Short mmCIF file of C-alpha atoms and ligand atoms in Angstrom, two decimals:
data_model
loop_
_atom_site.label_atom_id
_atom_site.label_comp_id
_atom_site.label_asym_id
_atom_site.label_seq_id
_atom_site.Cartn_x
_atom_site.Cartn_y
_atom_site.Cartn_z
CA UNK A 1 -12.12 8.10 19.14
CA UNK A 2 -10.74 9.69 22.12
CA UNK A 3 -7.39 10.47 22.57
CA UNK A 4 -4.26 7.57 21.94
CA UNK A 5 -3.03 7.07 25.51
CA UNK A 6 -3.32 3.51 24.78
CA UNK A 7 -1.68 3.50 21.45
CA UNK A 8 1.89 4.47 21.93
CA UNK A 9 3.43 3.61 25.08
CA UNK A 10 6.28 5.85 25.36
CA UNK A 11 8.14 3.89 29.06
CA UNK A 12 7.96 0.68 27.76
CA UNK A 13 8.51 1.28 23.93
CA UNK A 14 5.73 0.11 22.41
CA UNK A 15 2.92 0.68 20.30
CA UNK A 16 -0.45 -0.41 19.12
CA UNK A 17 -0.52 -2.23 16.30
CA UNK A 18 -3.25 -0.47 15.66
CA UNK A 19 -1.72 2.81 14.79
CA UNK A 20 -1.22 1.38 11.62
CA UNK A 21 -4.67 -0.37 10.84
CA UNK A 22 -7.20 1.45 12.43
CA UNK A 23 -9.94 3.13 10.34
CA UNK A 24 -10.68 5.56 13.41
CA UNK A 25 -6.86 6.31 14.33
CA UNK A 26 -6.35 7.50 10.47
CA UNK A 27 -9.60 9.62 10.96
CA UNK A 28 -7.51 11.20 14.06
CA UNK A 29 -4.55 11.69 12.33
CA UNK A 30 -6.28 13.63 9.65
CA UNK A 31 -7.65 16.15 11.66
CA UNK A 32 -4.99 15.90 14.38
CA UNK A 33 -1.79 15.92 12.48
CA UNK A 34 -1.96 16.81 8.74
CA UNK A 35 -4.69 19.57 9.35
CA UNK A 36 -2.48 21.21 12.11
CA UNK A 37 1.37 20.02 11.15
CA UNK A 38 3.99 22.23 8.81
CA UNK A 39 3.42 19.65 5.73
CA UNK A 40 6.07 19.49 2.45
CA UNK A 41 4.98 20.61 -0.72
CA UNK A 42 7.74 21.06 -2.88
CA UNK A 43 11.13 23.47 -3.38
CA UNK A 44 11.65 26.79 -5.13
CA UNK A 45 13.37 25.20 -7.81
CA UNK A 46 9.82 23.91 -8.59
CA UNK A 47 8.39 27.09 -9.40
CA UNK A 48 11.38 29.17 -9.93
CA UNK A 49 9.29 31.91 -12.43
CA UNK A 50 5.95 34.15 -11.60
CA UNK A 51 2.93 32.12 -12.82
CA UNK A 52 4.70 29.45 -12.19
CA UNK A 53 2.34 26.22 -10.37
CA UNK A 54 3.01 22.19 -9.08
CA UNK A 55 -0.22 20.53 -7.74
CA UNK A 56 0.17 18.44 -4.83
CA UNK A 57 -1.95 17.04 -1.80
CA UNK A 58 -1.35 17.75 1.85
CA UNK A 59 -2.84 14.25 3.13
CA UNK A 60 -5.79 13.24 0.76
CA UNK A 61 -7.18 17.71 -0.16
CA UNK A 62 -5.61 18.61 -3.50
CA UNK A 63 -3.15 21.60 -3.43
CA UNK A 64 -2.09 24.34 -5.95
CA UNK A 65 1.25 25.93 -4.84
CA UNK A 66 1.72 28.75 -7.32
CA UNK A 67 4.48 31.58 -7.79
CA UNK A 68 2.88 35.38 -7.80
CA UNK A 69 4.27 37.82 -9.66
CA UNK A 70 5.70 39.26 -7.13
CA UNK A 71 7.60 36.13 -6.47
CA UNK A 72 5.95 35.34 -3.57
CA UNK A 73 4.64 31.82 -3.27
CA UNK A 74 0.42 31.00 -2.52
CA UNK A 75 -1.10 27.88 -1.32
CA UNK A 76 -4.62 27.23 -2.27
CA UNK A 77 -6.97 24.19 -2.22
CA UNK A 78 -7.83 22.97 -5.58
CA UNK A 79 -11.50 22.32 -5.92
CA UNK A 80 -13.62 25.01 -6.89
CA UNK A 81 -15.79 26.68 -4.89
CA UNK A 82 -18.79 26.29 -6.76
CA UNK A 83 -19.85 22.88 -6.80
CA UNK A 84 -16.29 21.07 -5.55
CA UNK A 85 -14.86 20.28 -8.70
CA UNK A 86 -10.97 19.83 -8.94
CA UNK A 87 -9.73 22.93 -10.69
CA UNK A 88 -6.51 22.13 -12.10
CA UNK A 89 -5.64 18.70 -13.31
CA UNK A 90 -2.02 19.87 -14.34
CA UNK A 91 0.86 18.29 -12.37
CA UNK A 92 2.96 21.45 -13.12
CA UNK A 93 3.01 24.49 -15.69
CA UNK A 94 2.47 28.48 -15.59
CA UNK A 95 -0.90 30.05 -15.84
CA UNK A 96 -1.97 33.21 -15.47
CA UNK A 97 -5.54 32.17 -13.98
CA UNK A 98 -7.15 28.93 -13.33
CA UNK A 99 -10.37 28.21 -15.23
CA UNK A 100 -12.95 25.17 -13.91
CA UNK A 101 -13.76 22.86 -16.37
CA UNK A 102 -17.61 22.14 -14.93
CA UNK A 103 -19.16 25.67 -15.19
CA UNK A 104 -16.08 27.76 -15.69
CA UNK A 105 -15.33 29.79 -13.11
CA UNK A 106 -12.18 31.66 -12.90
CA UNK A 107 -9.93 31.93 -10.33
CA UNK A 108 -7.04 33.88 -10.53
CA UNK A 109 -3.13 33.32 -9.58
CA UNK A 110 -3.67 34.13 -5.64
CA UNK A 111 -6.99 31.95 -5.83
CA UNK A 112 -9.40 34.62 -5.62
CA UNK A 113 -12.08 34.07 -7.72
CA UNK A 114 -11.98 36.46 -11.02
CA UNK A 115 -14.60 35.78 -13.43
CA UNK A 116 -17.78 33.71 -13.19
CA UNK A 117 -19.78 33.13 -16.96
CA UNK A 118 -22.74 35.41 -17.11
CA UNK A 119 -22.36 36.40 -13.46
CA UNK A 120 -24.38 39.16 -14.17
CA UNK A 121 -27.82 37.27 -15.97
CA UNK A 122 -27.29 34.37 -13.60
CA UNK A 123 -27.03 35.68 -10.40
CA UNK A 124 -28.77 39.68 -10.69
CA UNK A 125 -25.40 40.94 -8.52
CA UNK A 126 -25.89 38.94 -5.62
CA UNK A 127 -22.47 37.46 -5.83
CA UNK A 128 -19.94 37.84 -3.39
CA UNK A 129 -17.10 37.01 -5.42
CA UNK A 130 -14.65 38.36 -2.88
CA UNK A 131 -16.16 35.30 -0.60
CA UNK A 132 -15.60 32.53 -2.93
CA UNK A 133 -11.56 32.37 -3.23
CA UNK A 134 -10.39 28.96 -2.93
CA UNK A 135 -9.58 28.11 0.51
CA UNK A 136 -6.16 29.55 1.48
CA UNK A 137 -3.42 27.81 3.02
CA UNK A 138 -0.22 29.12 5.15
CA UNK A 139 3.08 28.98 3.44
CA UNK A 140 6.38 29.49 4.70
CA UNK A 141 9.72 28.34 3.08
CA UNK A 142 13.24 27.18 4.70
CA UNK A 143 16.29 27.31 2.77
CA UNK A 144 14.37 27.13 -0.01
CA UNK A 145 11.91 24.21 0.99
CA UNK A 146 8.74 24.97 0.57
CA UNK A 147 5.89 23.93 3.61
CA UNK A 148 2.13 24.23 4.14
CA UNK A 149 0.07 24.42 6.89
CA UNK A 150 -4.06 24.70 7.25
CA UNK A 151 -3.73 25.97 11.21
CA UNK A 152 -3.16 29.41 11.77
CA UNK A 153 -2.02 28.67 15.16
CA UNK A 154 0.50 26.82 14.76
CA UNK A 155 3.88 27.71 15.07
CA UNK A 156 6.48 29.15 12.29
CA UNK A 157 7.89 26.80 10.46
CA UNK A 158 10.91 27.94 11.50
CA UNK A 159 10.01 26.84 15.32
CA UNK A 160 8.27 23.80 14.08
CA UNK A 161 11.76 22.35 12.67
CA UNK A 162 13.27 23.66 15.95
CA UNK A 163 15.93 22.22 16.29
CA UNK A 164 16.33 20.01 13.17
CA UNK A 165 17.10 23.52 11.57
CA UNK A 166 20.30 23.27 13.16
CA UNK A 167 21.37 19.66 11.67
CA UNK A 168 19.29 20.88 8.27
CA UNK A 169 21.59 24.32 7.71
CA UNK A 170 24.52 21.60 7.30
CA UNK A 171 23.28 20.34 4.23
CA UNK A 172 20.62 22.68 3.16
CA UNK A 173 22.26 25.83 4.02
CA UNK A 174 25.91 24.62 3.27
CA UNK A 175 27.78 25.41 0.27
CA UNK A 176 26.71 28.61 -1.23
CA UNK A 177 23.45 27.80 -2.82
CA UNK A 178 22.32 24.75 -0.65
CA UNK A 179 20.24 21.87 -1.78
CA UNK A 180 17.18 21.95 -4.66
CA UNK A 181 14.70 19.23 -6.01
CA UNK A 182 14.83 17.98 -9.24
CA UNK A 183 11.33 17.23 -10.61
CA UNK A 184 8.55 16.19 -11.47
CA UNK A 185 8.13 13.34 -9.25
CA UNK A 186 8.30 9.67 -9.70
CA UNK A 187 4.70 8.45 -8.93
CA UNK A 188 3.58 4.97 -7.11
CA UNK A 189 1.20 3.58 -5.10
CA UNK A 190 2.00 1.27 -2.18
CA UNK A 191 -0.06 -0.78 -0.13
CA UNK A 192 1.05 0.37 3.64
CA UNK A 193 0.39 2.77 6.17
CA UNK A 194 1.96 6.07 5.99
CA UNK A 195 3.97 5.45 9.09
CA UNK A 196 5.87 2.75 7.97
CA UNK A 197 8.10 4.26 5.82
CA UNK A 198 8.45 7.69 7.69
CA UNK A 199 9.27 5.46 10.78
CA UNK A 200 11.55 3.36 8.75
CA UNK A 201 13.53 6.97 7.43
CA UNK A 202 13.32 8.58 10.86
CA UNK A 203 15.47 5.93 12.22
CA UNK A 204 15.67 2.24 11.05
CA UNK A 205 19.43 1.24 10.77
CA UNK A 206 18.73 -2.17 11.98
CA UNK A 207 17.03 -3.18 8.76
CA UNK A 208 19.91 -2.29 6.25
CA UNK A 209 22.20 -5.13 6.58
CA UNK A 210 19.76 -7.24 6.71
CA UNK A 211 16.74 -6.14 4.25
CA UNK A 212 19.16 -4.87 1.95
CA UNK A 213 21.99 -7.62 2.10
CA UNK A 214 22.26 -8.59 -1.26
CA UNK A 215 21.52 -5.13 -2.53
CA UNK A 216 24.66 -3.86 -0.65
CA UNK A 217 27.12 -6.15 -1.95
CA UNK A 218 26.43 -5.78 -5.58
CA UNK A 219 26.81 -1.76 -5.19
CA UNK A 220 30.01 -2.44 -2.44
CA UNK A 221 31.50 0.55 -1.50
CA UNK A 222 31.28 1.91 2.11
CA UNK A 223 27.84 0.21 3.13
CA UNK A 224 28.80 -3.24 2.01
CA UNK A 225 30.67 -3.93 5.47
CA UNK A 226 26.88 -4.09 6.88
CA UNK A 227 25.39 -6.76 4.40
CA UNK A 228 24.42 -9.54 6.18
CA UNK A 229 25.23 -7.88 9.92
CA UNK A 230 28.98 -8.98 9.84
CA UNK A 231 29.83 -9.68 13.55
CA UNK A 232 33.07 -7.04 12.96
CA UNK A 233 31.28 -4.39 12.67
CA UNK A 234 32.04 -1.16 14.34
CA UNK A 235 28.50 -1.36 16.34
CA UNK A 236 28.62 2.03 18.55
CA UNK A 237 30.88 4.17 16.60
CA UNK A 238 28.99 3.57 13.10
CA UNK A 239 27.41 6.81 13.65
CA UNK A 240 24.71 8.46 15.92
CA UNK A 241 20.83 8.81 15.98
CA UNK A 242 18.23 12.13 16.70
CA UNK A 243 15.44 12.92 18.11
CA UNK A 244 13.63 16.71 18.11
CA UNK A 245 10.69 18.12 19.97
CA UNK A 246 8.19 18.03 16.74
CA UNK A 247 9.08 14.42 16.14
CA UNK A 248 11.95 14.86 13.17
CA UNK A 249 14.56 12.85 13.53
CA UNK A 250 17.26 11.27 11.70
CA UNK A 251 20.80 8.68 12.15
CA UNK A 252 23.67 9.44 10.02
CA UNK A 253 26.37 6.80 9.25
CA UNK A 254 29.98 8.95 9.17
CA UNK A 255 32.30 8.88 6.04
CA UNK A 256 29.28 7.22 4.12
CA UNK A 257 27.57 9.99 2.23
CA UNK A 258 28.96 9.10 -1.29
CA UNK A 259 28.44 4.94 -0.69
CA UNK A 260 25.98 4.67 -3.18
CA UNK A 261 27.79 6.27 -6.23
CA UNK A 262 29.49 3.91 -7.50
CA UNK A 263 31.50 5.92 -9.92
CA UNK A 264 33.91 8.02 -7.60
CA UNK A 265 33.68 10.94 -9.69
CA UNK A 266 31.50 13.85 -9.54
CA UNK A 267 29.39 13.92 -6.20
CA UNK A 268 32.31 12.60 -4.45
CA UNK A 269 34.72 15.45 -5.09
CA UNK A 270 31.96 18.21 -4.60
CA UNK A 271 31.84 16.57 -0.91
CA UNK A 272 35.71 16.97 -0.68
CA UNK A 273 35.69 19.96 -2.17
CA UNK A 274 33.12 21.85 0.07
CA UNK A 275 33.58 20.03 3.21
CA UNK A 276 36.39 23.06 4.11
CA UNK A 277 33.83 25.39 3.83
CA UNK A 278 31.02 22.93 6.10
CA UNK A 279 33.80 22.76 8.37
CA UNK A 280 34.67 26.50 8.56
CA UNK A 281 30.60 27.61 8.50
CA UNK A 282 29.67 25.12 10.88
CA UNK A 283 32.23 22.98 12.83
CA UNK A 284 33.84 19.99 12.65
CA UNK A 285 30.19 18.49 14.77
CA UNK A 286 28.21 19.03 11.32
CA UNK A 287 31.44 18.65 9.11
CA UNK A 288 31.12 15.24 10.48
CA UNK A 289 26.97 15.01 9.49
CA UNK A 290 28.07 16.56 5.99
CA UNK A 291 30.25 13.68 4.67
CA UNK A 292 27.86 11.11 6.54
CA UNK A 293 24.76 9.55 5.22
CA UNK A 294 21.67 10.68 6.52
CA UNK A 295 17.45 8.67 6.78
CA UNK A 296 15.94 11.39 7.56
CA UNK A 297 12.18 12.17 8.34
CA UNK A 298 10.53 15.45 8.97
CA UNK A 299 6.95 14.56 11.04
CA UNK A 300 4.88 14.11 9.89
CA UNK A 301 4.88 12.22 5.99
CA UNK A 302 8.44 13.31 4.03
CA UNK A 303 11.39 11.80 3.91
CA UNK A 304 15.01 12.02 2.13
CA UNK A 305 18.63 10.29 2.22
CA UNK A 306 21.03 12.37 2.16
CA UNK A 307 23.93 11.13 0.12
CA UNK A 308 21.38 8.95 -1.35
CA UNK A 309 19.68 12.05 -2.08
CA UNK A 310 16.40 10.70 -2.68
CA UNK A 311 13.82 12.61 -1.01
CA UNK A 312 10.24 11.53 -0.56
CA UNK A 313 6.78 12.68 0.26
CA UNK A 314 4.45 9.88 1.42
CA UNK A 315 0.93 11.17 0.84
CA UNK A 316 -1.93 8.74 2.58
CA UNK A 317 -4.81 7.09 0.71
CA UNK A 318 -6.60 5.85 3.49
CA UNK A 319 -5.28 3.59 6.57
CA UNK A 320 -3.67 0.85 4.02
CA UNK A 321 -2.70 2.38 0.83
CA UNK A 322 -0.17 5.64 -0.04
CA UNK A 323 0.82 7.47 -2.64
CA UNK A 324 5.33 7.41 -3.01
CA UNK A 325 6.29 10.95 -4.50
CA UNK A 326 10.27 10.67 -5.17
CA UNK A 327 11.76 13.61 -6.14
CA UNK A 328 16.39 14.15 -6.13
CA UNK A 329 17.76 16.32 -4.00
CA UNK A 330 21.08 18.27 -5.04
CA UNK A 331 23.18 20.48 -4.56
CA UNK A 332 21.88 23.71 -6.34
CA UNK A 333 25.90 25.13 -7.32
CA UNK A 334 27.20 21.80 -8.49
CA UNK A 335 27.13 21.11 -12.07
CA UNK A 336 24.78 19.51 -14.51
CA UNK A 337 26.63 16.42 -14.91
CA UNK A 338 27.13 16.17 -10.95
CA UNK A 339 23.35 16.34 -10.91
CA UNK A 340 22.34 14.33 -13.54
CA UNK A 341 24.76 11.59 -12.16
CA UNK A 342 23.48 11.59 -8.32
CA UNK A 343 19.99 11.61 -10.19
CA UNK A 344 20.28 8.71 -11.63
CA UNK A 345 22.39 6.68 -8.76
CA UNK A 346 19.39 7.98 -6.20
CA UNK A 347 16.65 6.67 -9.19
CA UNK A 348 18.39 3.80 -9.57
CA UNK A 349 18.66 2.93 -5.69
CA UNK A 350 15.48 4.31 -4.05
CA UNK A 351 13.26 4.86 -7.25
CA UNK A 352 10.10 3.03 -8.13
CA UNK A 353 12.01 0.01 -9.26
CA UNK A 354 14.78 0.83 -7.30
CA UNK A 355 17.29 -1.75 -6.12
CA UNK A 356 16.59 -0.95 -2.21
CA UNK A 357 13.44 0.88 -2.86
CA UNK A 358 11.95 -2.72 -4.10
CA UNK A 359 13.66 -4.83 -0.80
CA UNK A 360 11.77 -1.95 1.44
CA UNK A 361 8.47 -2.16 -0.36
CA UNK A 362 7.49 -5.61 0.69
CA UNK A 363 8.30 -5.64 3.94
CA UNK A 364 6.40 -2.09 4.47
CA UNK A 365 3.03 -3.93 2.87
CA UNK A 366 3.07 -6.89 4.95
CA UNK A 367 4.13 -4.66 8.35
CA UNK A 368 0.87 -3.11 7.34
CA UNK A 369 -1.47 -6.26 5.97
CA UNK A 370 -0.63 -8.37 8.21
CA UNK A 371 -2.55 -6.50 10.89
CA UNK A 372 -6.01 -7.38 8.99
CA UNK A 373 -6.03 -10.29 11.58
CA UNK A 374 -8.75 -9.04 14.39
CA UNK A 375 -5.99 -11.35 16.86
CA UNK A 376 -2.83 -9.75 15.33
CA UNK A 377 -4.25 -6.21 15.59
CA UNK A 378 -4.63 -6.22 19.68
CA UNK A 379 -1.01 -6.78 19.89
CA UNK A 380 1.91 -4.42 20.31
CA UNK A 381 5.03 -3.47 18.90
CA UNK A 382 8.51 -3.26 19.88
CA UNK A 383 10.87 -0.37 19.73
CA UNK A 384 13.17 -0.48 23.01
CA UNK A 385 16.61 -0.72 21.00
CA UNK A 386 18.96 1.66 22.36
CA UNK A 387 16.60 2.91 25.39
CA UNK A 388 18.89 4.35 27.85
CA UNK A 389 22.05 4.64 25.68
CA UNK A 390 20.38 7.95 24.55
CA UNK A 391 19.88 11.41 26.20
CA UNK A 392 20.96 14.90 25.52
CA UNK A 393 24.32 15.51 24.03
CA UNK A 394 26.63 18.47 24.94
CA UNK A 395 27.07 19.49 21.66
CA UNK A 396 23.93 17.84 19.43
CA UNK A 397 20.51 19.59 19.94
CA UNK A 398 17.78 17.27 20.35
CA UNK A 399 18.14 13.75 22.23
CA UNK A 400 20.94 11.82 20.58
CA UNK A 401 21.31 8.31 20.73
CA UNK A 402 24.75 6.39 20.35
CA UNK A 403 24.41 4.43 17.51
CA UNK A 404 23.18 4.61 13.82
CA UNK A 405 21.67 0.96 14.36
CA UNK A 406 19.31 2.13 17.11
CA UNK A 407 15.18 3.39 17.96
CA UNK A 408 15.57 6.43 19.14
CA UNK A 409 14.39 8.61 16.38
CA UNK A 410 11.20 5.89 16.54
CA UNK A 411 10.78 6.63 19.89
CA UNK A 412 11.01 10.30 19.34
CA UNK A 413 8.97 10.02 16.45
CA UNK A 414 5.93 8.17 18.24
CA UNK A 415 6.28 10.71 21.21
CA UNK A 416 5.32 13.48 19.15
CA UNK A 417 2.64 11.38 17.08
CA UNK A 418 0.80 10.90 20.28
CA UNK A 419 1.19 14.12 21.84
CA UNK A 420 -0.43 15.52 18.68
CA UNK A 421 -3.27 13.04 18.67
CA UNK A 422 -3.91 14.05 22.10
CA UNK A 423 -3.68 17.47 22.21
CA UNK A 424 -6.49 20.04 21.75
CA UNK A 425 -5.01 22.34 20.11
CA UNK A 426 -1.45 23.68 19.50
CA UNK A 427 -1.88 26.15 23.36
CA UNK A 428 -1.52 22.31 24.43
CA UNK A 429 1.27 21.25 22.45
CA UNK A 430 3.04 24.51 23.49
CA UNK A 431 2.36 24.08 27.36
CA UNK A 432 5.04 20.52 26.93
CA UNK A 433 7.68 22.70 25.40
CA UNK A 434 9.94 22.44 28.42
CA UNK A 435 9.01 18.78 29.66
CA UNK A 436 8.72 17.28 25.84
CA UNK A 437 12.19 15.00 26.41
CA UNK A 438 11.16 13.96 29.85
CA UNK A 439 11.13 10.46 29.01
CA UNK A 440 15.08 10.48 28.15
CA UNK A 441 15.97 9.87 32.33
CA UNK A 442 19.42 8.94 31.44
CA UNK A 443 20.94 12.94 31.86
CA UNK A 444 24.22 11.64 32.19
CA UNK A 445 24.60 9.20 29.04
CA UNK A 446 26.78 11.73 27.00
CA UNK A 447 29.06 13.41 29.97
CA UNK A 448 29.71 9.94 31.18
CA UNK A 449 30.53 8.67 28.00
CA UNK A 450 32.59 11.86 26.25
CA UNK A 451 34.36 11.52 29.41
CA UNK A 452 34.88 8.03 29.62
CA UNK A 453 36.29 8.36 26.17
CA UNK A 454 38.27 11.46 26.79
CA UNK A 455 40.15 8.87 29.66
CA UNK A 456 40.77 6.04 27.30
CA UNK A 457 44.84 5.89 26.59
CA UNK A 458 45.21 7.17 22.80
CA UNK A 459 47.26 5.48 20.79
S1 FES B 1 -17.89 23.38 -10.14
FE1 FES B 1 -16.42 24.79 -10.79
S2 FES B 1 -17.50 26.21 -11.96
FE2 FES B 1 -19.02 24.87 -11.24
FE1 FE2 B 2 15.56 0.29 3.45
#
């Protein structure tokens, strides 16, 4: 297939349907984005001791993350070097080496392969054993989060979050200690494209009053005002929406953070508790974000709420099919109750049976399936909400759009999805660094409008 011109048209807001059925496209974004992208694989909580392993996938190649003894962290493919078995089956644990279960090969901590059964009768010496390490993969960690990428030249992963790193340090750099996953994962499989649900974390508030109606008004609390899309609600000053060169983005609903829990207990005072400190650290700007609720997506496949605090990795099985990972994201210093507690409201609300995990579900299968149709699959889709009430904001990094119900982090997200499919190489990527927001022609939106605002009589 060559390049995606066609697929994502970034003026009019559109996009192939295609993008999300397409045997080829998938093919593309293999090699295009998940062999070249900064991709999640877990926390440091995760393997907090040397020895210390998780097994994961980065798209659809098996991963072993483990812990050296020097504490440093290694990435390796798992699946042996010999003749391709998978090496360790484990979802987690602390090993010393790992052995292959075909022939037996050993391969130590780092992946380097060790020990090889009768190495010397079988192969007379002519081994190379310092050749046949499983294949090694870049890691880097922020705040704690721990990435992997498969291209050398791509970027830090500091410079790939760019500017999310700014909105991130609010909540993953905040109080002392910042943020940690609880594991092991909840597992499922659903039946959808892997853009679906990143799309609908980057940026979809449209569909919570309405997917989530009835869901809303049996928790109440601060999100029940949007159940059903009452006509009094506060549309523009719900919250805000962002965009970010790399395709991360993110809308935040203020004073929501906590509107899940219904017990007003733990959770709830550790926000009031540490916001002084957010405030004081950061600003009022991100003390704002910190008592908000965030959908969040980091391009290209994870996800989390924050407030929620369920935070998701959406690994692809083929075109149609992916597999959910759902771990809990909290705050490392708070305590074990406090944990256990926004645990169990974010398992509850966004886990495999989840209350609002279950509304989502369906409609992300048949947003998928229902582009089986050789008619339905030549058309486009729509994602113009908010175009031109958008643009970049004195104080926000990124391109910031002016309402939590709005496309702009969709936009932003499909910007950078084609870019990548199109470019040869990360050089290319690099050479749009200073024309990437182009498309955002509205300079003014945010002057106009602070000032407008500034001008209004207060009361
Ligand atoms: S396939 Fe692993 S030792 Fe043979
Ligand atoms: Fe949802």
């Amino acid at each position: 297939m060559n390049g995606s011109s066609t697929l994502v048209d970034n003026a009019g807001a559109s996009q192939s349907r295609r993008v999300f059925w397409d045997q080829d496209v998938y093919q593309l974004e293999l090699e295009r984005i998940f062999s070249r992208c900064w991709l999640m694989l877990g926390h440091d909580s995760l393997v907090p001791k040397p020895g210390d392993f998780i097994t994961t996938y980065m798209a659809e190649d098996r991963v072993i993350l483990s812990r050296q003894s020097d504490g440093s962290l290694k990435a390796f493919i798992n699946s042996c070097t010999h003749r391709g078995n998978q090496i360790c089956h484990a979802d987690s644990g602390s090993a010393k080496a790992f052995v292959c279960n075909y022939h037996g090969w050993v391969f130590g901590q780092d992946g380097s392969l060790v020990d090889v059964p009768m190495e010397e009768r079988c192969y007379h010496s002519d081994l190379d054993k310092s050749k046949l390490g499983l294949a090694p993969i870049r890691v880097e960690t922020y705040k704690g989060f721990i990435f992997g990428c498969h291209d050398p030249e791509a970027p830090s992963l500091e410079d790939y979050l760019g500017d999310f790193c700014w909105y991130l340090d609010t909540i993953w750099g905040g109080p002392e200690g910042g943020m940690e996953l609880l594991g092991p994962p909840l597992k499922s499989t659903l039946a959808c494209n892997w853009k679906v649900p990143t799309e609908n974390f980057v940026g979809d508030g449209y569909h919570v009053g309405w997917t989530h109606a009835a869901a809303l008004q049996m928790i109440g609390g601060e999100l029940a005002g949007l159940s059903g899309n009452r006509a009094d609600m506060p549309f523009d000053d719900l919250g805000l929406q962002f965009t970010m060169r790399h395709g991360h983005g993110f809308g935040v609903i203020d004073n929501a953070a906590t509107a899940i829990h219904v017990k007003r207990d733990g959770y709830v005072n550790y926000l009031e508790e540490t916001r002084g400190e957010i405030r004081e650290k950061f600003g009022p700007e991100r003390e704002r974000l910190y008592v908000g609720h965030w959908n969040a997506s980091i391009f290209p496949n994870c996800s989390f709420l924050y407030g929620t605090n369920t935070f998701k990795i959406w690994h692809p099985r083929g075109p149609h099919e992916i597999e959910v990972w759902t771990y809990t994201m909290v705050p490392k210093n708070a305590d074990t109750e406090t944990k256990r507690s926004i645990q169990r409201e974010a398992i509850r609300s966004f886990g495999t049976a989840g209350t609002l995990e279950s509304d989502d579900g369906e409609n992300m299968s048949s947003a998928t399936y229902s582009n089986n149709g050789i008619i339905t699959r030549k058309g486009r889709m729509n994602s113009s909400m908010g175009k031109d009430r958008e643009g970049p904001h004195p104080v926000y990094p990124g391109i910031v759009g002016v309402s939590f119900i709005g496309e702009t982090s969709y936009r932003g997200f499909y910007r950078f999805w084609q870019e990548m499919l199109d470019a040869p190489d990360w050089a290319a990527i690099r050479a749009n660094d200073d024309t990437w927001d182009a498309m955002w022609t509205n300079r003014n939106f945010w002057p106009d409008r602070l000032s407008a605002k500034q001008a209004e009589p207060q009361d």
